[in-house]
Coordinates of C-alpha atoms and ligand atoms in Angstrom, one line a residue:
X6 CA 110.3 7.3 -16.6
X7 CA 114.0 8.6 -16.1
X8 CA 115.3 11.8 -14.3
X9 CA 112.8 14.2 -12.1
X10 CA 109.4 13.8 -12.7
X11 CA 107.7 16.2 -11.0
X12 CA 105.2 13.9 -9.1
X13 CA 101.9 16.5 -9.6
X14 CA 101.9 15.8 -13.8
X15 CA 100.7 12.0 -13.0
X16 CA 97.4 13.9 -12.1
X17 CA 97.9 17.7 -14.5
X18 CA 94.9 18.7 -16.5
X19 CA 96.2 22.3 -17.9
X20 CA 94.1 25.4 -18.4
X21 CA 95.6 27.3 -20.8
X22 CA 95.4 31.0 -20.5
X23 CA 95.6 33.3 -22.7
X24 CA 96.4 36.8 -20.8
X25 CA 94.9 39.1 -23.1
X26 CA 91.9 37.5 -23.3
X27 CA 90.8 36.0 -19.7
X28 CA 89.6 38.7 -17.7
X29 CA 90.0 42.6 -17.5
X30 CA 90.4 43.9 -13.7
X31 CA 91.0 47.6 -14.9
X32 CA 88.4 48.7 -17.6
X33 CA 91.1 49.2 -20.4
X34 CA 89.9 46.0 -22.7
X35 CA 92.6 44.0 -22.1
X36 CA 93.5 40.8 -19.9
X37 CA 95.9 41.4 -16.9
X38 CA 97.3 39.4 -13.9
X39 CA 94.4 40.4 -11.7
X40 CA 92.0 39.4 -13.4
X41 CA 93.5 35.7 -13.9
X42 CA 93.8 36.1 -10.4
X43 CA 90.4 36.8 -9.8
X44 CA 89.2 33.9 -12.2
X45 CA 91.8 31.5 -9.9
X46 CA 88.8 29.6 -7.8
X47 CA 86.9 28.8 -11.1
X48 CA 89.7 27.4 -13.0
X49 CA 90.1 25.0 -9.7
X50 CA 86.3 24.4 -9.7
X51 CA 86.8 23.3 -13.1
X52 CA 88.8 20.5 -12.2
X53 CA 92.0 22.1 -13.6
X54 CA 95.0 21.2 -11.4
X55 CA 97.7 23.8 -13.7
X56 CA 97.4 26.6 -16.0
X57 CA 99.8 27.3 -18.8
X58 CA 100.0 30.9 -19.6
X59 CA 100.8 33.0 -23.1
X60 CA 104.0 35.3 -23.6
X61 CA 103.8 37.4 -20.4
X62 CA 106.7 39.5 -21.1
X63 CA 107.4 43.3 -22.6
X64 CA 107.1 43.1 -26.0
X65 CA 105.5 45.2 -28.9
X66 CA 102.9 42.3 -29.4
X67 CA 103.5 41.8 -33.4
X68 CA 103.1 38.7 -32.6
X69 CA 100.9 38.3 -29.5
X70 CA 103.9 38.5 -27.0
X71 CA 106.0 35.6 -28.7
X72 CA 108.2 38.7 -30.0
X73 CA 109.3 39.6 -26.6
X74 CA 111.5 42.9 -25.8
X75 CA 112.7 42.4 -22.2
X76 CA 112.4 38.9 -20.9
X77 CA 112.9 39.6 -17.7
X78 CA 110.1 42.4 -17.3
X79 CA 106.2 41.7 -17.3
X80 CA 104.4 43.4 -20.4
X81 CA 102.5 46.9 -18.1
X82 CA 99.4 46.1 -19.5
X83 CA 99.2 42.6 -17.8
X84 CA 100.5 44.1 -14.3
X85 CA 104.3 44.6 -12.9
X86 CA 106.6 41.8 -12.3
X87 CA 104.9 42.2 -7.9
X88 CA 101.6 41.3 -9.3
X89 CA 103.2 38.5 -11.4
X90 CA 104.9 37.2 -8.5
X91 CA 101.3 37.6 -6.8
X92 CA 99.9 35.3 -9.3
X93 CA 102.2 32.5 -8.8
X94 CA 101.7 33.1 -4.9
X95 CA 97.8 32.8 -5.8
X96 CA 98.3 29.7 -7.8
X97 CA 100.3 27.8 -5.1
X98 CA 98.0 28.9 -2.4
X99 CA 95.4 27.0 -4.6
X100 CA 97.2 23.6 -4.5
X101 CA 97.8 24.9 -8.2
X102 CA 100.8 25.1 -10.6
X103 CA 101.7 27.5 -13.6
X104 CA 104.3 27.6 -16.2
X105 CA 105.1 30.3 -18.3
X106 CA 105.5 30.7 -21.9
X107 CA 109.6 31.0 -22.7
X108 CA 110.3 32.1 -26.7
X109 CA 114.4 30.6 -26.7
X110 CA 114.0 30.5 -30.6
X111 CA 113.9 34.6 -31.5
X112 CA 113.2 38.3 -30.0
X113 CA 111.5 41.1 -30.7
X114 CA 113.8 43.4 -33.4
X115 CA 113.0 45.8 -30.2
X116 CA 114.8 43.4 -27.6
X117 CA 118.3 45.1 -26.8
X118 CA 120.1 42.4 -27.6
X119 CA 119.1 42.9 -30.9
X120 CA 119.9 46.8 -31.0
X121 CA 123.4 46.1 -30.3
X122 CA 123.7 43.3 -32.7
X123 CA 122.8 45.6 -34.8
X124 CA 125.6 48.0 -34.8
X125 CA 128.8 47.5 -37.0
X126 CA 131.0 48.0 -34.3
X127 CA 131.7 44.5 -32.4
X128 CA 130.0 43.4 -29.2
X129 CA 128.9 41.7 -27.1
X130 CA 126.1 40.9 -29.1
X131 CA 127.4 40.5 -32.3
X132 CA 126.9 37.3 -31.9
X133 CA 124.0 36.5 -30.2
X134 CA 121.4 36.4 -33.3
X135 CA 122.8 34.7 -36.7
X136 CA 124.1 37.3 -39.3
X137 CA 125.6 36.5 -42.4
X138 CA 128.7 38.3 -43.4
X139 CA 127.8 40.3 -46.2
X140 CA 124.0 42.4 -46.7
X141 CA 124.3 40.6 -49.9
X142 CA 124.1 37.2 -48.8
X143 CA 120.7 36.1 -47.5
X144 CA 120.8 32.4 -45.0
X145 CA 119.5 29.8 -47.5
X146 CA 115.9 28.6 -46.3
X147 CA 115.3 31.0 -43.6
X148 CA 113.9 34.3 -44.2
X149 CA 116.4 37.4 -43.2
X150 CA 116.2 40.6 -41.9
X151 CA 118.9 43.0 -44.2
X152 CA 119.2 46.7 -44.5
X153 CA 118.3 48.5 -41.4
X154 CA 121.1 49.0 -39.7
X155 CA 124.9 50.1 -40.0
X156 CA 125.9 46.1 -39.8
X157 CA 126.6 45.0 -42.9
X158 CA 125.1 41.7 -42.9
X159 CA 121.3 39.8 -43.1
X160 CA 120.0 38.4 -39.8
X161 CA 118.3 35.0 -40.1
X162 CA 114.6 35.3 -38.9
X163 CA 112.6 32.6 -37.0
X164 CA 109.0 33.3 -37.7
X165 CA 107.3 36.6 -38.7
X166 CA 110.1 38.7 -40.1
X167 CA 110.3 41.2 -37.1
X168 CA 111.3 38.2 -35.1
X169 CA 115.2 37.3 -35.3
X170 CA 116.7 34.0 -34.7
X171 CA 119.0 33.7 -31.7
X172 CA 122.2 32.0 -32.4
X173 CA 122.4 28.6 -31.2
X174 CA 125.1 27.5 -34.0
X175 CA 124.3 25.4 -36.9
X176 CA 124.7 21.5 -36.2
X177 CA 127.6 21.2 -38.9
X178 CA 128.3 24.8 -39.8
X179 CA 129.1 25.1 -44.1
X180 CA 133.0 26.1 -43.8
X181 CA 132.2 28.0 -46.7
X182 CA 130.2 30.2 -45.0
X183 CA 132.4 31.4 -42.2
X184 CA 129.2 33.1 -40.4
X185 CA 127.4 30.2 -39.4
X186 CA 129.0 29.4 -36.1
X187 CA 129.2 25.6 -34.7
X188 CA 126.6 24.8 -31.7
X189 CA 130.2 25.1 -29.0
X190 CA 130.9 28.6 -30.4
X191 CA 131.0 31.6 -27.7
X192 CA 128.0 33.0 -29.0
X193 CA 126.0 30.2 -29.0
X194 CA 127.2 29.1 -25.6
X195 CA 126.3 32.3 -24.5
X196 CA 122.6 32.4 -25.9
X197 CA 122.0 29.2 -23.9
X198 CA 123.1 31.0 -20.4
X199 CA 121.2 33.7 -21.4
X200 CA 118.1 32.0 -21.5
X201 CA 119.4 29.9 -18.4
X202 CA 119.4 32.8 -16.7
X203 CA 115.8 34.0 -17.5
X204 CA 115.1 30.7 -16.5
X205 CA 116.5 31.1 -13.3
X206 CA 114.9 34.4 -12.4
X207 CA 111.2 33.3 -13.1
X208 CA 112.0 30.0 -11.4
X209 CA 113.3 31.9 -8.7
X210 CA 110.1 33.9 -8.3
X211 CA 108.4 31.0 -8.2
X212 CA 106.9 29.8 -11.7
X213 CA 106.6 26.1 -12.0
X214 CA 107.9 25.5 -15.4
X215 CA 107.5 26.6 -18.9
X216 CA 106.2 25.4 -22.4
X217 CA 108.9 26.5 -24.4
X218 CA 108.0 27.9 -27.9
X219 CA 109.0 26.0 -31.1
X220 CA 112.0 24.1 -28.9
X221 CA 112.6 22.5 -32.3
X222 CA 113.8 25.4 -33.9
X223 CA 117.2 26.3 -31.9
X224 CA 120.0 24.8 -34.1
X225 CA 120.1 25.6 -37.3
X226 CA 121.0 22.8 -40.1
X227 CA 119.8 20.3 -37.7
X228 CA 117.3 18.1 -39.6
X229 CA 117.3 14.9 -37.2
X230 CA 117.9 17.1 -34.1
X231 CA 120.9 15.6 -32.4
X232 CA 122.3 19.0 -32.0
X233 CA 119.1 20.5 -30.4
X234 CA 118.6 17.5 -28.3
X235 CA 121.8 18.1 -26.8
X236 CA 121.1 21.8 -26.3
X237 CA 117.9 20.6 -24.2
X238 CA 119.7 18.1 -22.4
X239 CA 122.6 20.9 -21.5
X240 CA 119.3 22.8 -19.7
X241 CA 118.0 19.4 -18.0
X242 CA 121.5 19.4 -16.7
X243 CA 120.9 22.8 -15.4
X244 CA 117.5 22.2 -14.2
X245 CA 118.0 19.2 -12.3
X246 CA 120.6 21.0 -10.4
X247 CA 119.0 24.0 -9.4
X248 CA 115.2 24.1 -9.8
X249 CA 114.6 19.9 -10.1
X250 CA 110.6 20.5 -9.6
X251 CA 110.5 22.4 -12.8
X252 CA 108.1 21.0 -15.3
X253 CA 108.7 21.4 -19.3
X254 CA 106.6 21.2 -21.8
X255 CA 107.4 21.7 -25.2
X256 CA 106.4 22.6 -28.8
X257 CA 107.8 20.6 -30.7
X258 CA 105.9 17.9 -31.9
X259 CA 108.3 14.9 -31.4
X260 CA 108.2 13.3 -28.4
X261 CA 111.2 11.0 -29.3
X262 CA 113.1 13.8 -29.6
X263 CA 112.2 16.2 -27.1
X264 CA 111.6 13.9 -24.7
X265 CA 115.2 12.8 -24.7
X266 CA 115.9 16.4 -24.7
X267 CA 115.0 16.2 -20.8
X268 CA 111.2 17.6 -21.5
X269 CA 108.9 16.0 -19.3
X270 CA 105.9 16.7 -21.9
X271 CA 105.7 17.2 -25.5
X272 CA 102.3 18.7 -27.0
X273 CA 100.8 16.8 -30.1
X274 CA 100.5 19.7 -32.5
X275 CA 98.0 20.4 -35.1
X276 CA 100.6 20.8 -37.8
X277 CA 102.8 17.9 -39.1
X278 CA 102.7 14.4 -39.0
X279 CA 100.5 14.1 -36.4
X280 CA 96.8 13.5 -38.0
X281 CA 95.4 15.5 -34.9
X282 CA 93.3 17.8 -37.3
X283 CA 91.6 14.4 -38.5
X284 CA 90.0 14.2 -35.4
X285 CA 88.6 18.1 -34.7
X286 CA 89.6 20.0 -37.9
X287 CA 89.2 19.0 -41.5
X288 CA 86.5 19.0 -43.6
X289 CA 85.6 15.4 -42.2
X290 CA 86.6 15.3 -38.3
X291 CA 86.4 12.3 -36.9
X292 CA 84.5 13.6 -33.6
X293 CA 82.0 15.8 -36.0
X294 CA 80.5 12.1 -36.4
X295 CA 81.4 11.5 -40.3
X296 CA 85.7 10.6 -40.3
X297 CA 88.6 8.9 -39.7
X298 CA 90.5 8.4 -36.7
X299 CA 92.6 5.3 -37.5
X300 CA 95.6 7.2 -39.2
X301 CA 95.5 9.2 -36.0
X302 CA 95.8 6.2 -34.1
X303 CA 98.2 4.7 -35.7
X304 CA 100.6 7.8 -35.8
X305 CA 100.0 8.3 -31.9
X306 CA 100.7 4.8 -31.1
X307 CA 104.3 5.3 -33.5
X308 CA 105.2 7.9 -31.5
X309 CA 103.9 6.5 -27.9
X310 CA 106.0 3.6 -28.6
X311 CA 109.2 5.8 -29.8
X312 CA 109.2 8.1 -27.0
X313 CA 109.4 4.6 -24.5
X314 CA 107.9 5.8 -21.7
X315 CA 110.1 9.0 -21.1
X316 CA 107.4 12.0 -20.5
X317 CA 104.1 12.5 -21.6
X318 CA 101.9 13.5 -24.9
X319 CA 99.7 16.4 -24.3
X320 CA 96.4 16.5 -26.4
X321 CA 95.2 20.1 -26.4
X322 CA 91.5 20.7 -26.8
X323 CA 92.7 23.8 -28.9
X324 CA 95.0 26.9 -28.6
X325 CA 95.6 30.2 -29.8
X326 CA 97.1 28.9 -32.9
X327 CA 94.0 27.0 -34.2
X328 CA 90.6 27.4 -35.0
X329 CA 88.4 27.1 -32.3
X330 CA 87.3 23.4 -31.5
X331 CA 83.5 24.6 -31.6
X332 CA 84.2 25.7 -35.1
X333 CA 83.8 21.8 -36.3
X334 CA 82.1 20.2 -33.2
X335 CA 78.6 20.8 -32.2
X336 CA 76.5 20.1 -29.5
X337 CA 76.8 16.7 -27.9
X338 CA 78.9 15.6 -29.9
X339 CA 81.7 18.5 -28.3
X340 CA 81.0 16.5 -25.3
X341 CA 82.2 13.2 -26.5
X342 CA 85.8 15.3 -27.9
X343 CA 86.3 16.3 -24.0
X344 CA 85.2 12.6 -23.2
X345 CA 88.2 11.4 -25.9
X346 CA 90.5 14.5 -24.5
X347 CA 90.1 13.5 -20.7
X348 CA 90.8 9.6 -20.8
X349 CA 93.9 9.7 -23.0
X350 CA 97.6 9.3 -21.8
X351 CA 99.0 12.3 -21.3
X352 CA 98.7 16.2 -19.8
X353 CA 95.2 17.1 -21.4
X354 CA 95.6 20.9 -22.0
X355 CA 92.1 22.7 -22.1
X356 CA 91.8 25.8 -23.9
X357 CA 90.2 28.7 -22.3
X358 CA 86.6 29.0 -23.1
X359 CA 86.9 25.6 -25.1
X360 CA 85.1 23.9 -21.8
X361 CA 81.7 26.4 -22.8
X362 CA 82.4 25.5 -26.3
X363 CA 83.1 29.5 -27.4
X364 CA 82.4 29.9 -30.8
X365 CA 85.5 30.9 -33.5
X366 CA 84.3 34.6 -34.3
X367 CA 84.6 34.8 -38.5
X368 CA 85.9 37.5 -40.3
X369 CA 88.0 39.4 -37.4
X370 CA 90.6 41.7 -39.1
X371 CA 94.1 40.6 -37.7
X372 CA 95.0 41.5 -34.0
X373 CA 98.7 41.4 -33.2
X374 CA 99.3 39.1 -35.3
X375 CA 96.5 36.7 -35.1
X376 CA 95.9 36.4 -39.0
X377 CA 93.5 33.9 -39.2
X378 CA 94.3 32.3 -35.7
X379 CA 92.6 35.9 -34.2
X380 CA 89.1 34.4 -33.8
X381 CA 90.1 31.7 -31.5
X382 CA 91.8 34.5 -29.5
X383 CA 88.7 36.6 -28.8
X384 CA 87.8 37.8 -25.0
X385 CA 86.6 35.0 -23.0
X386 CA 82.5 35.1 -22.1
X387 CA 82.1 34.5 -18.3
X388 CA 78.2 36.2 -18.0
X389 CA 75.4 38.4 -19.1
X390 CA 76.3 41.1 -18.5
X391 CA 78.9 44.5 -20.3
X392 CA 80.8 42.7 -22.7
X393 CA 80.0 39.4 -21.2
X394 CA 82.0 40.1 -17.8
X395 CA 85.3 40.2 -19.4
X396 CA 85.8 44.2 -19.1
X397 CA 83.9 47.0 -18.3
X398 CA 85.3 49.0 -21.0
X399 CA 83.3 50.8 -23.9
X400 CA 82.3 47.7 -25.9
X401 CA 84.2 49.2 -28.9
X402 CA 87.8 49.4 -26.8
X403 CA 88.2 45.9 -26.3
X404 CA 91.5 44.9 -28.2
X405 CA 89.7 41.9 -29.7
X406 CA 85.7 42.1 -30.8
X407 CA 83.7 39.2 -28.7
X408 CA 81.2 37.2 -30.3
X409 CA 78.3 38.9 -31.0
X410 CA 75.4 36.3 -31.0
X411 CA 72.8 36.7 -28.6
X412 CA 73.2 33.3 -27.5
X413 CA 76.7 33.2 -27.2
X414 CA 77.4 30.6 -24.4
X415 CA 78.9 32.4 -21.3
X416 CA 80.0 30.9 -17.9
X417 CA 77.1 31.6 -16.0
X418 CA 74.6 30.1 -18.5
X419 CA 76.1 26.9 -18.4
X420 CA 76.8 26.4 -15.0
X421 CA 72.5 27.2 -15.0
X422 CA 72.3 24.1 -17.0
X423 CA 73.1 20.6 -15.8
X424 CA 73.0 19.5 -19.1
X425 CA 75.9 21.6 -20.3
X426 CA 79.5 21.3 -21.9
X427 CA 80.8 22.9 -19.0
X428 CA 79.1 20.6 -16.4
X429 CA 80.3 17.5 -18.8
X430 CA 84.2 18.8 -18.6
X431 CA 83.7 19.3 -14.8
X432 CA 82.6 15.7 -14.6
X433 CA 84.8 14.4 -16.9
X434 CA 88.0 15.4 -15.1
X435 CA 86.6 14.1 -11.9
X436 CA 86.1 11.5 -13.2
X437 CA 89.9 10.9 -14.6
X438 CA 91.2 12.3 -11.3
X439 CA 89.3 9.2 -9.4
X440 CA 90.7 6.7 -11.7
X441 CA 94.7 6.3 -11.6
X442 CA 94.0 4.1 -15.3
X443 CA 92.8 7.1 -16.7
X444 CA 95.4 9.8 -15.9
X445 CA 98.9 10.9 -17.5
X446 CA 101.1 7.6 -17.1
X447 CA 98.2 4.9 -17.4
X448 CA 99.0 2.6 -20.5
X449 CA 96.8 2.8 -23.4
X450 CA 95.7 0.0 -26.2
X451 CA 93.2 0.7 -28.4
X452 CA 90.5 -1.9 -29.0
X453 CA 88.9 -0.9 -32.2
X454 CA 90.1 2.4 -34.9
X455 CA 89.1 0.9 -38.3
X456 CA 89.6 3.1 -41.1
X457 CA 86.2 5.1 -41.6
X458 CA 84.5 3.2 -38.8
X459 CA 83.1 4.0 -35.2
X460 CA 83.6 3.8 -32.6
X461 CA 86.8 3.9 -31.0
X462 CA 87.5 2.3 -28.3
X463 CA 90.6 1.9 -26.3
X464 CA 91.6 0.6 -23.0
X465 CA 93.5 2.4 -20.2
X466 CA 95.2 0.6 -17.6
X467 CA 97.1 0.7 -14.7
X468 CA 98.1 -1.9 -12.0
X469 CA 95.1 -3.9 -11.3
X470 CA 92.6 -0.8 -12.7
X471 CA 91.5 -1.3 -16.6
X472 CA 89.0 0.8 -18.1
X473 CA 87.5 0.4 -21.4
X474 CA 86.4 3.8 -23.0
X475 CA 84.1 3.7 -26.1
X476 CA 83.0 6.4 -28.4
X477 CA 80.8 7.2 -31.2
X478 CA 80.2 10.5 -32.1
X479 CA 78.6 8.9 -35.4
X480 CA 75.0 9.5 -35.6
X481 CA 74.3 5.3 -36.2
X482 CA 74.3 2.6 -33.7
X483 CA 77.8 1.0 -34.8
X484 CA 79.1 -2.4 -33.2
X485 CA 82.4 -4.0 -32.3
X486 CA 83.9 -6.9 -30.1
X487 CA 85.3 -6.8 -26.9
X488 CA 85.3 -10.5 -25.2
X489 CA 86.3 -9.8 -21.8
X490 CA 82.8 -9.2 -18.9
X491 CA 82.2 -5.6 -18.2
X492 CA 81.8 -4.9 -14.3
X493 CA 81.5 -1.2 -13.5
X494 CA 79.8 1.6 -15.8
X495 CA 81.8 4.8 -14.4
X496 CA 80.6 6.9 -17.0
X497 CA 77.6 7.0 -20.1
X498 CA 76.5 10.1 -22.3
X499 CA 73.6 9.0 -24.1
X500 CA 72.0 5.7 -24.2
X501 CA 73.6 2.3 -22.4
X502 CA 75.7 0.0 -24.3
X503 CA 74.4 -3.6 -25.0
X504 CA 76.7 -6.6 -24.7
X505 CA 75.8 -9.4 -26.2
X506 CA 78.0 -12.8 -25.5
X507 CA 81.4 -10.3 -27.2
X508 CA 79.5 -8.3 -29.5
X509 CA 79.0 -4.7 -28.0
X510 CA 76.1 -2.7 -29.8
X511 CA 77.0 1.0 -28.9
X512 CA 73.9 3.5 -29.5
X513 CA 75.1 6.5 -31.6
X514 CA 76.4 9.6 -30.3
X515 CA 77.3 8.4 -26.9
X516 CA 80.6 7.9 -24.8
X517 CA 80.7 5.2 -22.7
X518 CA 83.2 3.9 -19.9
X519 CA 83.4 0.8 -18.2
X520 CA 86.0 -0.7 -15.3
X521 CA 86.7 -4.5 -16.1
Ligands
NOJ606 C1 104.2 29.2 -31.8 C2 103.3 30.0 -31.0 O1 102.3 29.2 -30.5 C3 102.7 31.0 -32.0 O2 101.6 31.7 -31.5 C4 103.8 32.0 -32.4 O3 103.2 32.9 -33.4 C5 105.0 31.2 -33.0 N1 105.3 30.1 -32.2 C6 106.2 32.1 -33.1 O4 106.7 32.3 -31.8

């Protein structure tokens, strides 16, 4: 791998928090800093080595905080910019690292920026969001934003429609259409300081990085992404210069293209190309015991190829964008997803509650715009007691209803129960942190991903170290052939393995790895 690396993603498994949701310090049903900071020691007992947190920022939360309003300013409801300061001091002191959640792509139609682009008159932001010319001309394949102010003109949006697109230029602008500006235009140059510079002042205060929010998106017209690449590599530049221990992670979904971007991680996403949902969310996953895992395989492998070594794939258990991973997996067989999500290349990213196995709650009306995406989102469950040790607010203030079954799993019931998801996760990332084959940079081939079949098995290797890792969340007894001897079981769920001269008989629902 090229460039800085920060040395402490060989080893990252991310937590990802969701600051809304974690942990209420001050009774008023919502998340805040304290409360993540107060939750620190068990995200670290966990196993968890870094924690990616949601949109932090001021914002009118139309869209969960990825519509922010003042980038440099902590939302009041999660704590001041001190206590967020504190949090990264409490994180360090941990041997921990965080990165924040940057949205480069759009604002909030609150953000300032936006209030003066507004206005007819010319300014300094004129041109810092992308407005056609003329009210009556709307930007082909983009949604716009047209008619509420003096500016006579329709602003391209990026996402919901109260969320504008910052101007980054198009990659080859239509001369026709004077308005869309080229990617070296003023304004365009000066969105990308702008966001430098909120870069700068979080670094500076001691973040560790940040997963940028649809890093795809930034130029406009840019179907192969050469222009946004570029834009990315412009900040690498930057980075390297001035904060070279920052770590990047992005949404984007391509890891030959963003990680030539200069992002040292790109997350596999559940929408796309990427066959991830074949695995934990369709109406056959693969890990539910009854699917299909090789188009999966054979996408990741395109991709792990294409991106040539440069940063890593993330795998995330879930996130707030998807339905909970409990939704489709049950039982042991959620155990054998974390055994799949823990030994591949890569950052694993866990989802919070995901390593309890919270349930999806059904039927929740929208909360800042969740939509569907608001029952993954609900308040995590830590114990037994008012509204499961998340807040002691009046059960019916909480800004997201919890799960209401009475045996909802919480924290403190699983860590009662050896034989728990929780206690499985805890040993599962031991396990990868013990074995240098197993974390983010060991090589990966797989061994056996037949259409339809089970199990899979792969290998992970690094240096001298190989491990073989075999799974079968099928409820049969399923066979495949591996010819090399097996020397050191480091890790079974559910009954041994047999190996017969090659022929490996693998009992069903069990994960098995072995050191050869
Ligand atoms: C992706 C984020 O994960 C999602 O929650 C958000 O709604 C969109 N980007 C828009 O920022």
């Amino acid at each position: 791998m090229s460039g800085n690396f920060p040395k402490w993603l060989d080893n990252a498994v991310f937590y990802e928090i969701y600051p809304q949701s974690f942990m209420d310090s001050n009774a008023d049903g919502i998340g805040d800093f304290q409360g993540i900071i107060s939750k620190l020691d068990y995200i670290k007992e966990l196993g968890c080595t870094a924690i990616w947190m949601n949109p932090c920022f001021d914002s009118p939360f139309g869209d969960a905080g990825y519509d922010v309003s003042d980038y440099y300013k902590a939302a009041p409801r999660y704590g001041t910019n001190e206590d967020l300061k504190r949090l990264f001091e409490e994180v360090h002191k941990r041997d921990m690292h965080i990165l924040l959640d940057l949205v480069p792509g759009h604002t909030s139609v609150e953000h300032a920026w936006f209030k003066e682009s507004m206005k007819a008159e010319e300014n300094e932001f004129t041109h810092r969001y992308i407005w056609t010319d003329s009210i009556w001309e709307e930007p082909l394949g983009y949604g716009s934003i047209r008619g509420i102010s003096s500016r006579d003109g329709s602003c391209v949006v990026n996402f919901f429609s109260h969320q504008p697109a910052l101007n980054y230029g198009y990659y080859k602008p239509d001369p026709q259409k004077k308005w869309q500006q080229s990617v070296d235009d003023e304004g365009p140059r000066a969105t990308v300081e702008a966001m430098k510079d909120i870069m700068r002042f979080w670094l500076s205060m001691g973040c560790d990085g940040f997963r940028v929010d649809m890093a795809g998106s930034l130029v406009k017209g840019d179907e192969d992404g050469k222009g946004t690449i570029k834009l990315w590599q412009n900040v690498r530049e930057f980075l390297d210069e001035e904060f070279p221990e920052a770590a990047m992670v992005s949404e984007w979904g391509e890891p030959d293209k963003s990680l030539q971007g200069g992002f040292h991680m790109d997350f596999l996403l559940h929408f796309g190309p990427s066959h991830y949902n074949d695995l934990f969310r369709c109406d056959a996953p693969f890990f539910a015991g009854n699917g299909d895992a090789s188009e999966f395989v054979k996408k990741y492998l395109e991709n792990y190829e294409k991106s040539e070594r440069k940063g890593l794939i993330c795998i995330p258990s879930g996130n707030h964008d998807m339905d909970r991973l409990a939704r489709t997996i049950k039982g042991e067989k959620l155990k054998i997803a974390f055994a799949f999500l823990l030994t591949m290349p890569g950052a694993p990213f866990i989802y919070y509650g995901d390593e309890i196995g919270m349930r999806h709650v059904e039927n929740l009306v929208s909360v800042e715009g969740g939509y569907g995406r608001t029952g993954a989102r609900s308040p995590m469950q830590w114990d037994n007691s008012v509204n499961a040790g998340f807040s002691s607010a009046p059960k019916d203030a909480l800004y997201i209803p919890q799960d209401e079954a009475t045996d909802r799993p919480t924290v403190q019931k699983q860590l009662e129960d050896p034989d728990s998801l929780i206690h499985e996760v805890k040993r599962l990332i031991a396990i990868r942190q013990a074995h240098e084959a197993l974390q983010s940079k060991g090589e990966i081939t797989f061994i056996y991903a037949e259409q339809k079949k089970y199990p899979l098995a792969y290998v992970r290797s690094c240096g001298e170290e190989r491990v073989l890792v075999v799974l079968n969340p099928s409820d049969k007894a399923v066979e495949f052939t591996f010819a090399e001897p097996l020397k050191e079981k480091i890790y079974v769920l559910g009954d041994d393995m047999v190996v017969v001269d090659a022929s490996v008989k693998v009992p069903p629902c069990s994960a098995h790895f072995y050191l050869f």
